[in-house]
Coordinates of C-alpha atoms in Angstrom, one line a residue:
M1 CA 14.4 42.2 -30.4
K2 CA 11.3 40.1 -30.9
T3 CA 11.2 36.8 -28.9
T4 CA 10.2 33.9 -31.1
L5 CA 8.4 30.8 -29.7
N6 CA 10.2 27.5 -30.4
L7 CA 7.1 25.4 -30.9
S8 CA 8.7 21.9 -30.8
R9 CA 10.7 22.8 -27.7
F10 CA 7.5 24.2 -26.1
F11 CA 5.7 20.9 -27.0
R12 CA 8.4 18.8 -25.4
A13 CA 8.5 21.0 -22.3
C14 CA 4.8 20.6 -21.8
N15 CA 4.9 16.8 -21.7
P16 CA 3.0 16.0 -18.5
S17 CA 5.0 12.8 -17.9
K18 CA 8.4 14.7 -18.0
T19 CA 10.2 15.1 -14.7
L20 CA 12.5 18.0 -14.4
V21 CA 16.1 16.8 -13.6
M22 CA 17.6 19.6 -11.6
G23 CA 21.1 18.5 -12.4
N24 CA 20.4 19.3 -16.0
A25 CA 20.8 23.0 -16.8
S26 CA 18.2 23.0 -19.6
D27 CA 15.6 21.5 -17.2
R28 CA 16.5 23.9 -14.3
Q29 CA 15.4 26.9 -16.3
Y30 CA 11.8 25.5 -16.3
Y31 CA 11.7 25.0 -12.6
I32 CA 9.4 27.2 -10.5
D33 CA 9.7 27.1 -6.7
F34 CA 6.1 26.7 -5.3
S35 CA 7.0 26.1 -1.7
D36 CA 5.6 29.5 -0.5
V37 CA 2.2 28.8 -2.1
R38 CA 2.0 25.2 -1.1
G39 CA 2.1 26.2 2.5
C40 CA 5.3 24.1 3.3
K41 CA 9.0 23.9 2.5
I42 CA 9.3 20.2 2.2
V43 CA 12.6 20.0 0.2
E44 CA 14.3 22.3 2.7
E45 CA 13.0 20.1 5.6
L46 CA 14.2 16.8 4.0
Q47 CA 17.6 18.4 3.1
R48 CA 18.1 20.0 6.5
T49 CA 17.4 16.7 8.3
I50 CA 20.2 15.0 6.4
V51 CA 22.7 17.8 6.1
R52 CA 22.3 19.8 9.3
I53 CA 20.6 17.5 11.9
S54 CA 22.0 14.1 11.3
P55 CA 24.7 14.0 8.6
D56 CA 26.5 11.0 10.1
E57 CA 23.6 8.9 11.4
P58 CA 21.2 7.2 9.0
T59 CA 17.8 8.8 8.6
C60 CA 14.6 7.5 7.0
Q61 CA 12.1 10.1 5.7
L62 CA 8.7 9.5 4.1
F63 CA 7.3 11.7 1.4
T64 CA 3.8 11.6 -0.3
G65 CA 1.2 13.6 -2.2
H66 CA -1.1 13.3 -5.2
I67 CA 0.4 11.5 -8.1
G68 CA 1.4 14.2 -10.6
C69 CA 1.5 17.0 -8.1
G70 CA 5.3 17.5 -8.5
K71 CA 6.9 15.0 -6.1
S72 CA 9.5 13.7 -8.5
T73 CA 10.6 17.2 -9.6
E74 CA 11.0 18.2 -5.9
L75 CA 13.0 15.0 -5.2
Q76 CA 15.2 15.8 -8.2
R77 CA 15.8 19.2 -6.6
L78 CA 16.6 17.5 -3.3
K79 CA 19.1 15.3 -5.1
A80 CA 20.8 18.3 -6.6
E81 CA 21.0 20.2 -3.3
L82 CA 22.3 17.2 -1.4
E83 CA 25.0 16.6 -4.1
F84 CA 25.9 20.3 -3.8
A85 CA 26.2 19.7 0.0
G86 CA 28.7 16.9 -0.6
F87 CA 26.6 13.7 -0.5
H88 CA 26.5 10.9 -3.1
V89 CA 22.8 10.5 -4.0
V90 CA 21.2 7.5 -5.6
Y91 CA 17.8 8.5 -7.0
F92 CA 15.7 5.9 -8.8
E93 CA 12.1 5.3 -9.9
S94 CA 11.1 2.0 -8.3
S95 CA 8.5 1.5 -11.1
Q96 CA 11.3 0.9 -13.5
D97 CA 12.5 -2.1 -11.5
L98 CA 9.4 -3.4 -9.9
D99 CA 5.9 -4.4 -10.8
M100 CA 3.7 -2.0 -8.8
A101 CA 0.9 -4.5 -8.7
D102 CA 3.0 -7.2 -7.0
I103 CA 5.8 -6.1 -4.7
D104 CA 7.4 -7.6 -1.6
V105 CA 9.9 -6.2 0.9
T106 CA 12.8 -8.3 -0.6
D107 CA 12.0 -6.9 -4.0
I108 CA 12.5 -3.3 -2.7
L109 CA 15.7 -4.3 -0.7
L110 CA 17.3 -6.0 -3.8
S111 CA 16.3 -3.0 -6.0
V112 CA 18.0 -0.6 -3.6
A113 CA 21.1 -2.9 -3.6
R114 CA 21.2 -3.0 -7.4
Q115 CA 20.7 0.7 -7.9
V116 CA 23.4 1.6 -5.3
S117 CA 25.8 -0.8 -6.9
I118 CA 25.1 0.7 -10.4
S119 CA 25.6 4.2 -9.1
L120 CA 28.9 3.3 -7.4
E121 CA 30.2 1.4 -10.4
E122 CA 29.7 4.6 -12.5
I123 CA 32.1 6.5 -10.3
G124 CA 34.6 3.7 -10.1
I125 CA 33.7 2.1 -6.8
N126 CA 33.3 -1.7 -7.4
L127 CA 32.1 -3.7 -4.4
Q128 CA 32.4 -7.5 -4.3
P129 CA 29.8 -8.7 -1.7
T130 CA 30.5 -12.3 -1.0
Y131 CA 27.0 -13.1 0.5
F132 CA 25.2 -12.4 -2.7
G133 CA 27.4 -14.7 -4.9
G134 CA 26.3 -17.6 -2.7
L135 CA 22.7 -16.4 -2.5
F136 CA 22.4 -16.2 -6.3
R137 CA 23.8 -19.7 -6.8
E138 CA 21.3 -21.0 -4.3
I139 CA 18.4 -19.2 -6.0
A140 CA 19.4 -20.7 -9.4
D141 CA 19.4 -24.1 -7.8
F142 CA 16.1 -23.5 -6.1
L143 CA 14.4 -22.2 -9.2
Q144 CA 16.0 -24.9 -11.3
T145 CA 17.1 -22.3 -13.9
P146 CA 20.6 -21.3 -14.8
I147 CA 21.7 -17.8 -13.7
E148 CA 25.3 -17.0 -14.6
F149 CA 26.9 -14.7 -12.0
S150 CA 30.5 -13.7 -11.1
G151 CA 31.3 -12.3 -7.7
G152 CA 31.9 -8.7 -8.8
E153 CA 28.7 -8.2 -10.7
L154 CA 26.1 -7.6 -8.0
S155 CA 23.9 -5.3 -10.1
I156 CA 24.0 -7.6 -13.1
G157 CA 23.2 -10.6 -10.9
I158 CA 20.1 -9.0 -9.4
A159 CA 19.0 -7.8 -12.9
K160 CA 19.3 -11.4 -14.2
I161 CA 17.1 -12.7 -11.4
T162 CA 14.6 -9.9 -11.9
T163 CA 14.4 -10.6 -15.6
K164 CA 13.9 -14.4 -15.0
T165 CA 10.9 -13.8 -12.6
K166 CA 9.4 -10.6 -14.0
D167 CA 7.1 -12.3 -16.5
S168 CA 6.3 -15.4 -14.4
P169 CA 4.1 -14.8 -11.3
Q170 CA 4.6 -18.4 -10.3
M171 CA 8.4 -18.2 -10.4
R172 CA 8.2 -14.8 -8.6
S173 CA 6.1 -16.4 -5.9
Q174 CA 8.6 -19.3 -5.5
L175 CA 11.5 -16.9 -5.2
R176 CA 9.7 -14.9 -2.5
Q177 CA 9.0 -18.0 -0.5
Y178 CA 12.7 -18.8 -0.6
L179 CA 13.8 -15.2 0.2
E180 CA 11.3 -14.4 2.9
P181 CA 13.0 -16.3 5.8
R182 CA 16.3 -14.8 4.6
T183 CA 15.1 -11.1 4.7
N184 CA 17.2 -10.3 7.8
S185 CA 20.3 -11.9 6.4
I186 CA 19.8 -10.0 3.1
L187 CA 19.4 -6.7 5.1
Q188 CA 22.6 -7.5 7.1
A189 CA 24.5 -8.2 3.9
I190 CA 23.3 -5.1 2.2
N191 CA 24.3 -3.0 5.2
E192 CA 27.7 -4.6 5.9
E193 CA 28.9 -5.6 2.4
I194 CA 27.4 -2.7 0.3
L195 CA 26.3 0.4 2.3
A196 CA 29.0 0.4 5.0
K197 CA 31.8 -0.1 2.5
A198 CA 30.3 2.4 0.1
I199 CA 30.1 5.1 2.7
Q200 CA 33.6 4.4 3.8
Q201 CA 35.0 4.8 0.3
L202 CA 32.8 7.8 -0.4
K203 CA 34.1 9.6 2.7
Y204 CA 37.7 8.6 1.8
R205 CA 37.0 10.5 -1.4
G206 CA 35.9 13.5 0.6
Q207 CA 32.1 13.1 0.3
K208 CA 29.9 13.2 3.3
G209 CA 27.8 10.1 2.9
L210 CA 25.2 8.2 0.9
V211 CA 21.6 9.1 0.3
V212 CA 19.1 6.8 -1.4
I213 CA 15.9 8.3 -2.8
V214 CA 13.3 5.7 -3.8
D215 CA 10.7 7.4 -5.9
N216 CA 7.3 6.1 -7.3
L217 CA 6.5 3.7 -4.4
D218 CA 3.5 5.9 -4.0
R219 CA 2.2 4.1 -7.1
V220 CA 2.0 0.7 -5.4
D221 CA -1.3 -0.9 -6.2
M222 CA -4.0 -0.8 -3.5
R223 CA -5.0 -4.4 -4.2
P224 CA -6.0 -6.6 -1.2
L225 CA -3.8 -9.5 -0.2
A226 CA -4.9 -12.9 1.0
S227 CA -4.3 -11.7 4.6
G228 CA -7.0 -9.0 4.1
R229 CA -4.4 -6.2 4.2
S230 CA -3.9 -3.9 1.2
Q231 CA -0.5 -4.2 -0.4
P232 CA 0.6 -0.7 0.8
E233 CA -0.5 -1.6 4.4
Y234 CA 1.5 -4.8 4.3
L235 CA 4.6 -3.2 2.8
F236 CA 4.8 0.1 4.7
I237 CA 3.0 -0.6 8.0
D238 CA 3.6 -4.3 8.6
R239 CA 7.1 -4.4 7.1
G240 CA 8.1 -0.8 7.2
E241 CA 10.5 -1.4 10.1
Q242 CA 12.6 -3.6 7.9
L243 CA 12.7 -1.0 5.0
R244 CA 14.0 1.7 7.4
R245 CA 16.8 -0.5 8.6
L246 CA 19.0 0.1 5.6
N247 CA 22.1 1.9 7.1
C248 CA 22.2 5.1 5.0
H249 CA 20.0 8.2 4.5
L250 CA 16.7 7.1 3.0
V251 CA 13.8 9.0 1.4
Y252 CA 10.8 6.8 0.4
T253 CA 7.7 7.9 -1.4
I254 CA 4.5 6.2 0.0
P255 CA 0.8 6.2 -1.2
L256 CA -1.1 9.3 -0.1
A257 CA -4.0 7.1 1.1
L258 CA -1.9 5.8 4.1
I259 CA -2.0 9.3 5.6
F260 CA -5.7 8.7 6.1
S261 CA -5.4 5.2 7.4
N262 CA -6.6 4.3 10.9
E263 CA -3.0 2.9 11.4
Y264 CA -1.3 6.2 10.6
E265 CA 0.4 6.3 14.0
T266 CA 1.7 2.8 13.5
L267 CA 3.0 3.8 10.1
K268 CA 4.7 6.9 11.5
N269 CA 6.4 5.0 14.4
R270 CA 7.4 1.8 12.5
F271 CA 8.4 3.2 9.2
G272 CA 9.0 6.9 9.9
G273 CA 10.8 6.3 13.3
G274 CA 8.2 8.6 15.0
I275 CA 8.4 11.3 12.4
S276 CA 5.3 12.2 10.3
P277 CA 5.5 11.7 6.5
K278 CA 5.9 14.9 4.5
V279 CA 2.9 15.7 2.4
L280 CA 3.2 17.8 -0.8
P281 CA -0.1 19.6 -1.3
M282 CA -1.4 21.3 -4.4
V283 CA -0.2 24.8 -5.4
Q284 CA -2.9 27.0 -3.8
V285 CA -4.7 28.8 -6.6
R286 CA -7.9 29.4 -4.7
Q287 CA -8.8 30.3 -1.1
R288 CA -11.4 28.5 1.1
D289 CA -14.1 30.9 0.0
G290 CA -13.4 30.0 -3.7
S291 CA -11.7 33.3 -4.6
D292 CA -8.4 33.4 -6.4
Y293 CA -5.2 33.1 -4.4
E294 CA -3.1 35.6 -6.3
P295 CA 0.4 34.5 -5.2
G296 CA -0.4 30.9 -6.5
M297 CA -1.9 32.2 -9.7
L298 CA 1.1 34.3 -10.3
L299 CA 3.5 31.4 -10.0
L300 CA 1.3 29.1 -12.2
R301 CA 1.3 31.8 -14.9
Q302 CA 5.1 31.8 -14.7
L303 CA 5.2 28.0 -15.0
V304 CA 3.3 28.1 -18.3
L305 CA 5.3 31.1 -19.6
A306 CA 8.6 29.5 -18.6
R307 CA 7.9 26.4 -20.6
A308 CA 7.5 28.6 -23.7
F309 CA 10.2 31.2 -23.0
P310 CA 12.7 29.8 -20.5
E311 CA 15.5 32.3 -21.4
V312 CA 13.2 35.3 -20.9
S313 CA 13.2 37.2 -17.5
W314 CA 10.1 36.9 -15.2
N315 CA 8.8 40.4 -15.9
R316 CA 9.3 40.2 -19.6
R317 CA 7.4 36.9 -19.9
L318 CA 4.2 38.6 -18.9
E319 CA 4.5 40.8 -22.0
L320 CA 4.6 37.6 -24.1
I321 CA 1.2 36.3 -22.9
P322 CA -0.4 37.3 -26.3
E323 CA 2.1 34.9 -28.0
L324 CA 0.5 32.0 -26.2
F325 CA -3.1 33.0 -25.5
D326 CA -5.7 35.1 -27.2
H327 CA -6.3 37.0 -23.8
P328 CA -4.7 36.9 -20.4
E329 CA -8.0 35.6 -18.9
T330 CA -7.6 32.4 -21.0
L331 CA -4.2 31.8 -19.2
D332 CA -5.9 32.5 -15.9
R333 CA -8.7 30.1 -16.8
L334 CA -6.2 27.4 -17.4
C335 CA -4.5 28.0 -14.1
R336 CA -7.7 28.0 -12.1
V337 CA -9.2 24.8 -13.7
S338 CA -6.0 22.9 -13.0
G339 CA -6.7 23.2 -9.3
G340 CA -2.9 23.8 -8.7
H341 CA -2.1 20.2 -9.9
I342 CA 1.0 20.6 -12.0
R343 CA 0.4 17.5 -14.2
N344 CA -3.2 18.5 -14.8
L345 CA -2.1 21.9 -15.9
L346 CA 0.6 20.6 -18.3
G347 CA -1.8 18.0 -19.6
L348 CA -4.4 20.6 -20.5
L349 CA -1.7 22.7 -22.1
Y350 CA -0.4 19.7 -24.0
S351 CA -3.9 19.0 -25.3
C352 CA -4.3 22.6 -26.5
L353 CA -1.0 22.2 -28.4
Q354 CA -2.3 19.0 -30.0
R355 CA -5.3 21.0 -31.4
Q356 CA -3.8 24.2 -32.6
D357 CA -0.7 26.4 -32.6
P358 CA -0.5 29.3 -30.1
P359 CA -2.0 31.7 -29.4
F360 CA -4.6 29.4 -27.9
S361 CA -8.2 30.6 -28.2
Q362 CA -10.7 30.5 -25.4
D363 CA -12.8 28.1 -27.4
C364 CA -9.9 25.7 -27.8
L365 CA -9.2 25.7 -24.1
E366 CA -12.9 25.2 -23.2
A367 CA -13.1 22.2 -25.5
V368 CA -10.1 20.7 -23.8
I369 CA -11.6 21.4 -20.4
K370 CA -14.9 19.8 -21.4
D371 CA -13.1 16.6 -22.5
Y372 CA -11.2 16.5 -19.2
R373 CA -14.4 17.1 -17.2
D374 CA -16.3 14.4 -19.1
D375 CA -13.5 11.9 -18.4
L376 CA -13.8 12.7 -14.7
L377 CA -17.6 12.4 -14.7
L378 CA -17.5 8.9 -16.3
A379 CA -15.6 7.6 -13.3
I380 CA -18.0 8.9 -10.5
N381 CA -20.8 6.8 -9.1
E382 CA -23.7 8.1 -7.1
A383 CA -22.2 7.1 -3.7
E384 CA -19.1 9.1 -4.6
W385 CA -21.2 12.1 -5.5
E386 CA -22.6 12.0 -2.0
L387 CA -19.1 12.0 -0.6
L388 CA -18.1 14.9 -2.9
Y389 CA -21.0 17.0 -1.6
E390 CA -19.7 16.5 1.9
V391 CA -16.2 17.6 0.9
V392 CA -17.7 20.7 -0.9
N393 CA -19.6 21.6 2.3
Q394 CA -17.0 20.7 5.0
Q395 CA -13.7 21.1 3.2
S396 CA -12.4 18.2 5.1
L397 CA -11.9 14.5 4.4
K398 CA -12.4 11.4 6.6
G399 CA -10.1 8.4 6.8
E400 CA -12.5 5.7 5.4
N401 CA -11.6 4.0 2.2
E402 CA -14.4 5.7 0.3
Y403 CA -12.9 9.1 0.9
Q404 CA -9.5 7.9 0.0
R405 CA -10.9 6.9 -3.4
L406 CA -11.7 10.6 -4.0
L407 CA -8.1 11.5 -3.5
R408 CA -6.7 8.6 -5.7
S409 CA -9.1 9.5 -8.5
M410 CA -8.2 13.2 -8.2
F411 CA -11.8 14.3 -7.6
V412 CA -10.5 16.1 -4.5
F413 CA -7.3 18.1 -3.9
E414 CA -5.5 18.9 -0.7
Y415 CA -4.3 22.4 0.1
R416 CA -2.5 24.1 3.0
D417 CA -2.8 27.6 4.3
R418 CA -2.2 29.4 7.6
Q419 CA -5.2 27.7 9.2
G420 CA -3.9 24.3 8.2
R421 CA -5.0 21.5 5.8
W422 CA -8.2 21.8 3.8
F423 CA -9.7 19.9 0.8
G424 CA -11.5 21.2 -2.3
I425 CA -13.3 19.5 -5.1
S426 CA -11.6 19.5 -8.5
P427 CA -12.5 22.9 -10.2
A428 CA -13.5 21.0 -13.3
L429 CA -16.1 19.1 -11.3
A430 CA -17.2 22.2 -9.4
E431 CA -18.5 23.6 -12.7
T432 CA -20.9 20.7 -13.4
E433 CA -24.6 21.3 -13.3
K434 CA -24.9 18.7 -10.6
V435 CA -22.6 20.5 -8.1
M436 CA -23.8 24.0 -8.9
A437 CA -27.5 22.9 -8.4
W438 CA -26.6 21.2 -5.2
Q439 CA -24.8 24.3 -3.9
Q440 CA -27.8 26.5 -4.8
N441 CA -30.2 24.1 -3.1
Y442 CA -28.0 23.9 0.0
G443 CA -27.7 27.7 0.1
R444 CA -31.5 28.0 0.0
L445 CA -31.9 25.5 2.8
Q446 CA -29.4 27.2 5.0
D447 CA -31.2 30.6 4.4
A448 CA -34.5 29.0 5.3
I449 CA -33.1 27.4 8.5
Q450 CA -31.6 30.8 9.6
T451 CA -34.8 32.8 8.9
S452 CA -37.3 30.3 10.2
P453 CA -38.7 31.1 13.7
H454 CA -39.1 27.3 14.3
P455 CA -36.2 25.6 12.6
V456 CA -37.0 22.1 11.6
G457 CA -34.4 19.4 11.9
H458 CA -33.3 17.5 8.8
P459 CA -32.4 13.8 9.0
S460 CA -29.2 14.6 7.0
P461 CA -26.8 17.6 7.1
F462 CA -27.3 17.8 3.4
P463 CA -30.4 18.7 1.4
P464 CA -32.0 16.2 -0.9
L465 CA -29.7 15.6 -3.9
P466 CA -31.0 17.0 -7.2
M467 CA -31.4 13.9 -9.4
G468 CA -32.5 13.1 -13.0
E469 CA -35.2 15.3 -14.5
E470 CA -35.3 17.5 -11.4
L471 CA -31.7 18.6 -12.2
G472 CA -32.6 19.1 -15.9
V473 CA -29.7 17.0 -17.1
R474 CA -28.9 13.3 -17.4
I475 CA -27.1 11.8 -14.4
G476 CA -23.3 12.5 -14.6
E477 CA -23.7 15.0 -17.4
G478 CA -21.5 18.1 -17.0
K479 CA -22.1 21.6 -18.1
G480 CA -20.8 21.9 -21.6

């Protein structure tokens, strides 16, 4: 029987902003387990820490990685596995509640309190914390704005305050000045009047405890504060100790740049309780020498084919490649150029769908790749090119802010293999005339140094950069 492609379903499944919800059967059929080719089994480690090592004592675990590399999908898988193990899990995207450009610790604490309350109310557990009734009345008086609140509506009360202050930076600042000296009291009230009672009632129902997963905090804006600290440094290093004091199992996402901070050890000790954050690397589609990593390529092919033919078995999907691409090499080209970044891959596939119906031609894919590459090139300045050349040569990254920008801008991807962590330039950038000319120039210089009877020192570990007319292209222009 011929398998027919459902084009509208395929289009929806390729939406790069869609997170797979593992509790949803229709989403589960799209899921591919990449843990073996990422070089780590992060979900298993997070789950094991809660279920096996410390089921009855609160834990706080930190999780990070490139935006779009699949963290949310993995956290949804963690949620499903923890629920299967008997825990009540509250998962929420903090960006839905909070302004990522302007967050304080009390915002996060109240957001957790609100989301836990909503989740418990949905299963018939209605808490009536007395502390917050008084606090909300005081806030209304302080802000000189009416906020109606009844004692049993914690989630609604917090939502009303958030709504009042969301569009007014001045009111939000006033509220924070009022709440800041009360942070410890708020923490104590959340622990005693919400979390402790929730866990007690959950265990009475036969569940093992409460887990709160706070996603999207890795998107917190890097803007500098008046103190000179960046917003993430303030939240997760200076105030991380307070965030970990919520008395339940916690999983927080944090910005990847903090892994390269000079204060990484402080972050690990204050916020992580001495445990290093878990980092989700890219799916490894290439090896350090630039050749294909076939296990990773195989799974990325399956990701694409599963979005089109979710009901079809793994082996049979390979027979259906001609339904999606003019040639198997076109599919491989898509997988390679994505660099193993899941959202990049889906974004390129989505763009192909916007241009034509499958099977996609090589010309269609190349046009999409060119647009993607041109967008990247527009964002790179000459100082960043110099840093990129260093990454190409050394496959490592330093902790300075300049290098962190390369990660945030997705010019550079992180991989793991048996030797450990390594970094590679985005494959789309690696194909530009600029990078290829530099690599040829560098290779010639290395050959000359090795064959010269009197090696001459060079003031820089890198050859002179090909620029302007010498390169034969305009600065920043990629290979078509």
